[in-house]
Amino acid sequence: MPESRQGRWALVHGEAIAPHSHAQGQLLYAASGVLATTTERGTWVSPADRISWTPPCFEHHHRAYAETEIGIVELPDELCGGLPGHPSVFAVSALLREVVLKLTDGRALRPGVGARLLQVAVDELLDLPENSLYLPEPADDRLLAATGRLHADPADPATLTELGRAVGASERTLSRLFRAELGMSFHQWRTLLRVQHALVHLAQGRSVTGTATLCGWANPTSFIEAFTAIVGQTPGRYQGGLRVGQR
């Protein structure tokens, strides 16, 4: 098995990596900050202490939010078969974190050690649930116009009826399109969009209350509940973990 190229990058806020693909699979571990991976299918967001996976030959591009440190691990094709055929994000076990850090610390490894560590990384991933903050993108022009408006301003309070009136579709039609094209309700999609933006604001150091307002929640309590349900921890705990990782 060929040894894989590994390494670490530091990205500044807003730094983008142009569309590209890899002959091998790629794991990106976000030790700090927030990393977004975008394809024609949508956007996957990897907050700090998550690992994003991109299959071989899958065109994508990245953008960093806040100061973002990533560890890069490339997987040879023969190790990719059991992993998802689409980009995704996983929670990180303690063992997987240490394996990635070992593979990316820049020190030379004894012959064969790198290949064995890659197998351990894959074994760990196969036992971990996907934890994707995945926001799908539509194809229908009316739905694209509606979601584009919300991308531009996640705090926009427009109802589905108001959005439909703006894009020339009935509430019922838009509701059906959200289910058919995006696999979720309008409320679920907008909540996920707002949580993605919240991750960025929190990584930039905004307060929980300020983030709730910027992202369109009526009060901090409803924001905390929605964020915790999707991310798995409260906004305060998530932000606290960022500060620890950046010390």
PDB file of N, CA, C and O in Angstrom, residues 30-64:
ATOM      1  N   ALA A  30     -10.500  19.441  11.427  1.00  0.00           N
ATOM      2  CA  ALA A  30     -10.491  20.843  11.845  1.00  0.00           C
ATOM      3  C   ALA A  30     -10.160  20.909  13.334  1.00  0.00           C
ATOM      4  O   ALA A  30     -11.012  20.635  14.173  1.00  0.00           O
ATOM      5  N   ALA A  31      -8.915  21.249  13.657  1.00  0.00           N
ATOM      6  CA  ALA A  31      -8.516  21.364  15.061  1.00  0.00           C
ATOM      7  C   ALA A  31      -9.055  22.645  15.680  1.00  0.00           C
ATOM      8  O   ALA A  31      -9.274  22.717  16.890  1.00  0.00           O
ATOM      9  N   SER A  32      -9.291  23.662  14.851  1.00  0.00           N
ATOM     10  CA  SER A  32      -9.871  24.916  15.319  1.00  0.00           C
ATOM     11  C   SER A  32     -10.609  25.552  14.150  1.00  0.00           C
ATOM     12  O   SER A  32     -10.411  25.183  12.997  1.00  0.00           O
ATOM     13  N   GLY A  33     -11.468  26.531  14.461  1.00  0.00           N
ATOM     14  CA  GLY A  33     -12.192  27.214  13.408  1.00  0.00           C
ATOM     15  C   GLY A  33     -13.334  26.402  12.836  1.00  0.00           C
ATOM     16  O   GLY A  33     -13.818  25.447  13.439  1.00  0.00           O
ATOM     17  N   VAL A  34     -13.764  26.772  11.631  1.00  0.00           N
ATOM     18  CA  VAL A  34     -14.862  26.114  10.928  1.00  0.00           C
ATOM     19  C   VAL A  34     -14.459  25.960   9.467  1.00  0.00           C
ATOM     20  O   VAL A  34     -13.983  26.915   8.844  1.00  0.00           O
ATOM     21  N   LEU A  35     -14.653  24.768   8.921  1.00  0.00           N
ATOM     22  CA  LEU A  35     -14.313  24.503   7.522  1.00  0.00           C
ATOM     23  C   LEU A  35     -15.565  24.066   6.778  1.00  0.00           C
ATOM     24  O   LEU A  35     -16.242  23.121   7.183  1.00  0.00           O
ATOM     25  N   ALA A  36     -15.885  24.769   5.683  1.00  0.00           N
ATOM     26  CA  ALA A  36     -17.034  24.419   4.847  1.00  0.00           C
ATOM     27  C   ALA A  36     -16.540  23.758   3.567  1.00  0.00           C
ATOM     28  O   ALA A  36     -15.593  24.238   2.932  1.00  0.00           O
ATOM     29  N   THR A  37     -17.169  22.646   3.205  1.00  0.00           N
ATOM     30  CA  THR A  37     -16.884  21.951   1.957  1.00  0.00           C
ATOM     31  C   THR A  37     -18.130  22.035   1.088  1.00  0.00           C
ATOM     32  O   THR A  37     -19.214  21.628   1.507  1.00  0.00           O
ATOM     33  N   THR A  38     -17.982  22.564  -0.126  1.00  0.00           N
ATOM     34  CA  THR A  38     -19.132  22.784  -0.998  1.00  0.00           C
ATOM     35  C   THR A  38     -18.958  22.039  -2.312  1.00  0.00           C
ATOM     36  O   THR A  38     -17.872  22.043  -2.912  1.00  0.00           O
ATOM     37  N   THR A  39     -20.036  21.389  -2.747  1.00  0.00           N
ATOM     38  CA  THR A  39     -20.098  20.740  -4.046  1.00  0.00           C
ATOM     39  C   THR A  39     -21.385  21.206  -4.723  1.00  0.00           C
ATOM     40  O   THR A  39     -22.158  21.974  -4.168  1.00  0.00           O
ATOM     41  N   GLU A  40     -21.636  20.699  -5.921  1.00  0.00           N
ATOM     42  CA  GLU A  40     -22.877  21.061  -6.607  1.00  0.00           C
ATOM     43  C   GLU A  40     -24.101  20.540  -5.856  1.00  0.00           C
ATOM     44  O   GLU A  40     -25.218  20.990  -6.076  1.00  0.00           O
ATOM     45  N   ARG A  41     -23.905  19.596  -4.938  1.00  0.00           N
ATOM     46  CA  ARG A  41     -25.021  19.033  -4.180  1.00  0.00           C
ATOM     47  C   ARG A  41     -25.386  19.842  -2.938  1.00  0.00           C
ATOM     48  O   ARG A  41     -26.466  19.691  -2.382  1.00  0.00           O
ATOM     49  N   GLY A  42     -24.452  20.672  -2.466  1.00  0.00           N
ATOM     50  CA  GLY A  42     -24.718  21.433  -1.252  1.00  0.00           C
ATOM     51  C   GLY A  42     -23.449  21.676  -0.470  1.00  0.00           C
ATOM     52  O   GLY A  42     -22.335  21.526  -0.995  1.00  0.00           O
ATOM     53  N   THR A  43     -23.620  22.043   0.809  1.00  0.00           N
ATOM     54  CA  THR A  43     -22.488  22.401   1.658  1.00  0.00           C
ATOM     55  C   THR A  43     -22.485  21.566   2.930  1.00  0.00           C
ATOM     56  O   THR A  43     -23.522  21.401   3.573  1.00  0.00           O
ATOM     57  N   TRP A  44     -21.320  21.051   3.268  1.00  0.00           N
ATOM     58  CA  TRP A  44     -21.090  20.336   4.525  1.00  0.00           C
ATOM     59  C   TRP A  44     -20.206  21.221   5.397  1.00  0.00           C
ATOM     60  O   TRP A  44     -19.165  21.698   4.945  1.00  0.00           O
ATOM     61  N   VAL A  45     -20.571  21.429   6.631  1.00  0.00           N
ATOM     62  CA  VAL A  45     -19.793  22.281   7.530  1.00  0.00           C
ATOM     63  C   VAL A  45     -19.155  21.422   8.612  1.00  0.00           C
ATOM     64  O   VAL A  45     -19.821  20.610   9.256  1.00  0.00           O
ATOM     65  N   SER A  46     -17.861  21.624   8.815  1.00  0.00           N
ATOM     66  CA  SER A  46     -17.118  20.892   9.834  1.00  0.00           C
ATOM     67  C   SER A  46     -16.640  21.869  10.901  1.00  0.00           C
ATOM     68  O   SER A  46     -15.677  22.604  10.694  1.00  0.00           O
ATOM     69  N   PRO A  47     -17.326  21.920  12.048  1.00  0.00           N
ATOM     70  CA  PRO A  47     -16.828  22.747  13.149  1.00  0.00           C
ATOM     71  C   PRO A  47     -15.571  22.128  13.752  1.00  0.00           C
ATOM     72  O   PRO A  47     -15.164  21.023  13.381  1.00  0.00           O
ATOM     73  N   ALA A  48     -14.974  22.849  14.676  1.00  0.00           N
ATOM     74  CA  ALA A  48     -13.764  22.351  15.323  1.00  0.00           C
ATOM     75  C   ALA A  48     -13.996  20.987  15.955  1.00  0.00           C
ATOM     76  O   ALA A  48     -15.065  20.699  16.490  1.00  0.00           O
ATOM     77  N   ASP A  49     -12.971  20.157  15.873  1.00  0.00           N
ATOM     78  CA  ASP A  49     -12.956  18.814  16.436  1.00  0.00           C
ATOM     79  C   ASP A  49     -13.926  17.870  15.721  1.00  0.00           C
ATOM     80  O   ASP A  49     -14.456  16.935  16.312  1.00  0.00           O
ATOM     81  N   ARG A  50     -14.153  18.120  14.442  1.00  0.00           N
ATOM     82  CA  ARG A  50     -14.848  17.181  13.562  1.00  0.00           C
ATOM     83  C   ARG A  50     -13.906  16.850  12.414  1.00  0.00           C
ATOM     84  O   ARG A  50     -12.915  17.551  12.174  1.00  0.00           O
ATOM     85  N   ILE A  51     -14.229  15.808  11.693  1.00  0.00           N
ATOM     86  CA  ILE A  51     -13.402  15.431  10.555  1.00  0.00           C
ATOM     87  C   ILE A  51     -14.285  15.315   9.323  1.00  0.00           C
ATOM     88  O   ILE A  51     -15.361  14.716   9.369  1.00  0.00           O
ATOM     89  N   SER A  52     -13.886  15.971   8.238  1.00  0.00           N
ATOM     90  CA  SER A  52     -14.657  15.923   7.007  1.00  0.00           C
ATOM     91  C   SER A  52     -14.015  14.930   6.039  1.00  0.00           C
ATOM     92  O   SER A  52     -12.794  14.792   5.975  1.00  0.00           O
ATOM     93  N   TRP A  53     -14.872  14.257   5.310  1.00  0.00           N
ATOM     94  CA  TRP A  53     -14.444  13.224   4.370  1.00  0.00           C
ATOM     95  C   TRP A  53     -14.887  13.607   2.960  1.00  0.00           C
ATOM     96  O   TRP A  53     -16.038  13.989   2.746  1.00  0.00           O
ATOM     97  N   THR A  54     -13.960  13.525   1.996  1.00  0.00           N
ATOM     98  CA  THR A  54     -14.297  13.737   0.592  1.00  0.00           C
ATOM     99  C   THR A  54     -13.799  12.540  -0.206  1.00  0.00           C
ATOM    100  O   THR A  54     -12.606  12.205  -0.147  1.00  0.00           O
ATOM    101  N   PRO A  55     -14.697  11.860  -0.936  1.00  0.00           N
ATOM    102  CA  PRO A  55     -14.287  10.679  -1.701  1.00  0.00           C
ATOM    103  C   PRO A  55     -13.346  11.039  -2.850  1.00  0.00           C
ATOM    104  O   PRO A  55     -13.258  12.202  -3.253  1.00  0.00           O
ATOM    105  N   PRO A  56     -12.670  10.050  -3.419  1.00  0.00           N
ATOM    106  CA  PRO A  56     -11.818  10.301  -4.590  1.00  0.00           C
ATOM    107  C   PRO A  56     -12.635  10.855  -5.754  1.00  0.00           C
ATOM    108  O   PRO A  56     -13.808  10.501  -5.948  1.00  0.00           O
ATOM    109  N   CYS A  57     -12.003  11.742  -6.515  1.00  0.00           N
ATOM    110  CA  CYS A  57     -12.562  12.261  -7.778  1.00  0.00           C
ATOM    111  C   CYS A  57     -13.895  12.991  -7.606  1.00  0.00           C
ATOM    112  O   CYS A  57     -14.723  13.012  -8.529  1.00  0.00           O
ATOM    113  N   PHE A  58     -14.138  13.577  -6.451  1.00  0.00           N
ATOM    114  CA  PHE A  58     -15.383  14.300  -6.166  1.00  0.00           C
ATOM    115  C   PHE A  58     -15.041  15.781  -6.121  1.00  0.00           C
ATOM    116  O   PHE A  58     -14.386  16.244  -5.195  1.00  0.00           O
ATOM    117  N   GLU A  59     -15.477  16.563  -7.122  1.00  0.00           N
ATOM    118  CA  GLU A  59     -15.092  17.973  -7.177  1.00  0.00           C
ATOM    119  C   GLU A  59     -15.730  18.753  -6.031  1.00  0.00           C
ATOM    120  O   GLU A  59     -16.921  18.609  -5.747  1.00  0.00           O
ATOM    121  N   HIS A  60     -14.928  19.605  -5.395  1.00  0.00           N
ATOM    122  CA  HIS A  60     -15.390  20.359  -4.237  1.00  0.00           C
ATOM    123  C   HIS A  60     -14.490  21.568  -4.029  1.00  0.00           C
ATOM    124  O   HIS A  60     -13.425  21.675  -4.641  1.00  0.00           O
ATOM    125  N   HIS A  61     -14.930  22.472  -3.184  1.00  0.00           N
ATOM    126  CA  HIS A  61     -14.055  23.554  -2.751  1.00  0.00           C
ATOM    127  C   HIS A  61     -14.307  23.839  -1.277  1.00  0.00           C
ATOM    128  O   HIS A  61     -15.332  23.430  -0.717  1.00  0.00           O
ATOM    129  N   HIS A  62     -13.357  24.518  -0.647  1.00  0.00           N
ATOM    130  CA  HIS A  62     -13.419  24.764   0.787  1.00  0.00           C
ATOM    131  C   HIS A  62     -13.383  26.262   1.080  1.00  0.00           C
ATOM    132  O   HIS A  62     -12.849  27.057   0.311  1.00  0.00           O
ATOM    133  N   ARG A  63     -13.920  26.617   2.239  1.00  0.00           N
ATOM    134  CA  ARG A  63     -13.761  27.965   2.773  1.00  0.00           C
ATOM    135  C   ARG A  63     -13.632  27.868   4.292  1.00  0.00           C
ATOM    136  O   ARG A  63     -14.350  27.102   4.929  1.00  0.00           O
ATOM    137  N   ALA A  64     -12.689  28.639   4.829  1.00  0.00           N
ATOM    138  CA  ALA A  64     -12.463  28.653   6.270  1.00  0.00           C
ATOM    139  C   ALA A  64     -13.152  29.855   6.896  1.00  0.00           C
ATOM    140  O   ALA A  64     -13.227  30.930   6.292  1.00  0.00           O
TER     141      ALA A  64
END
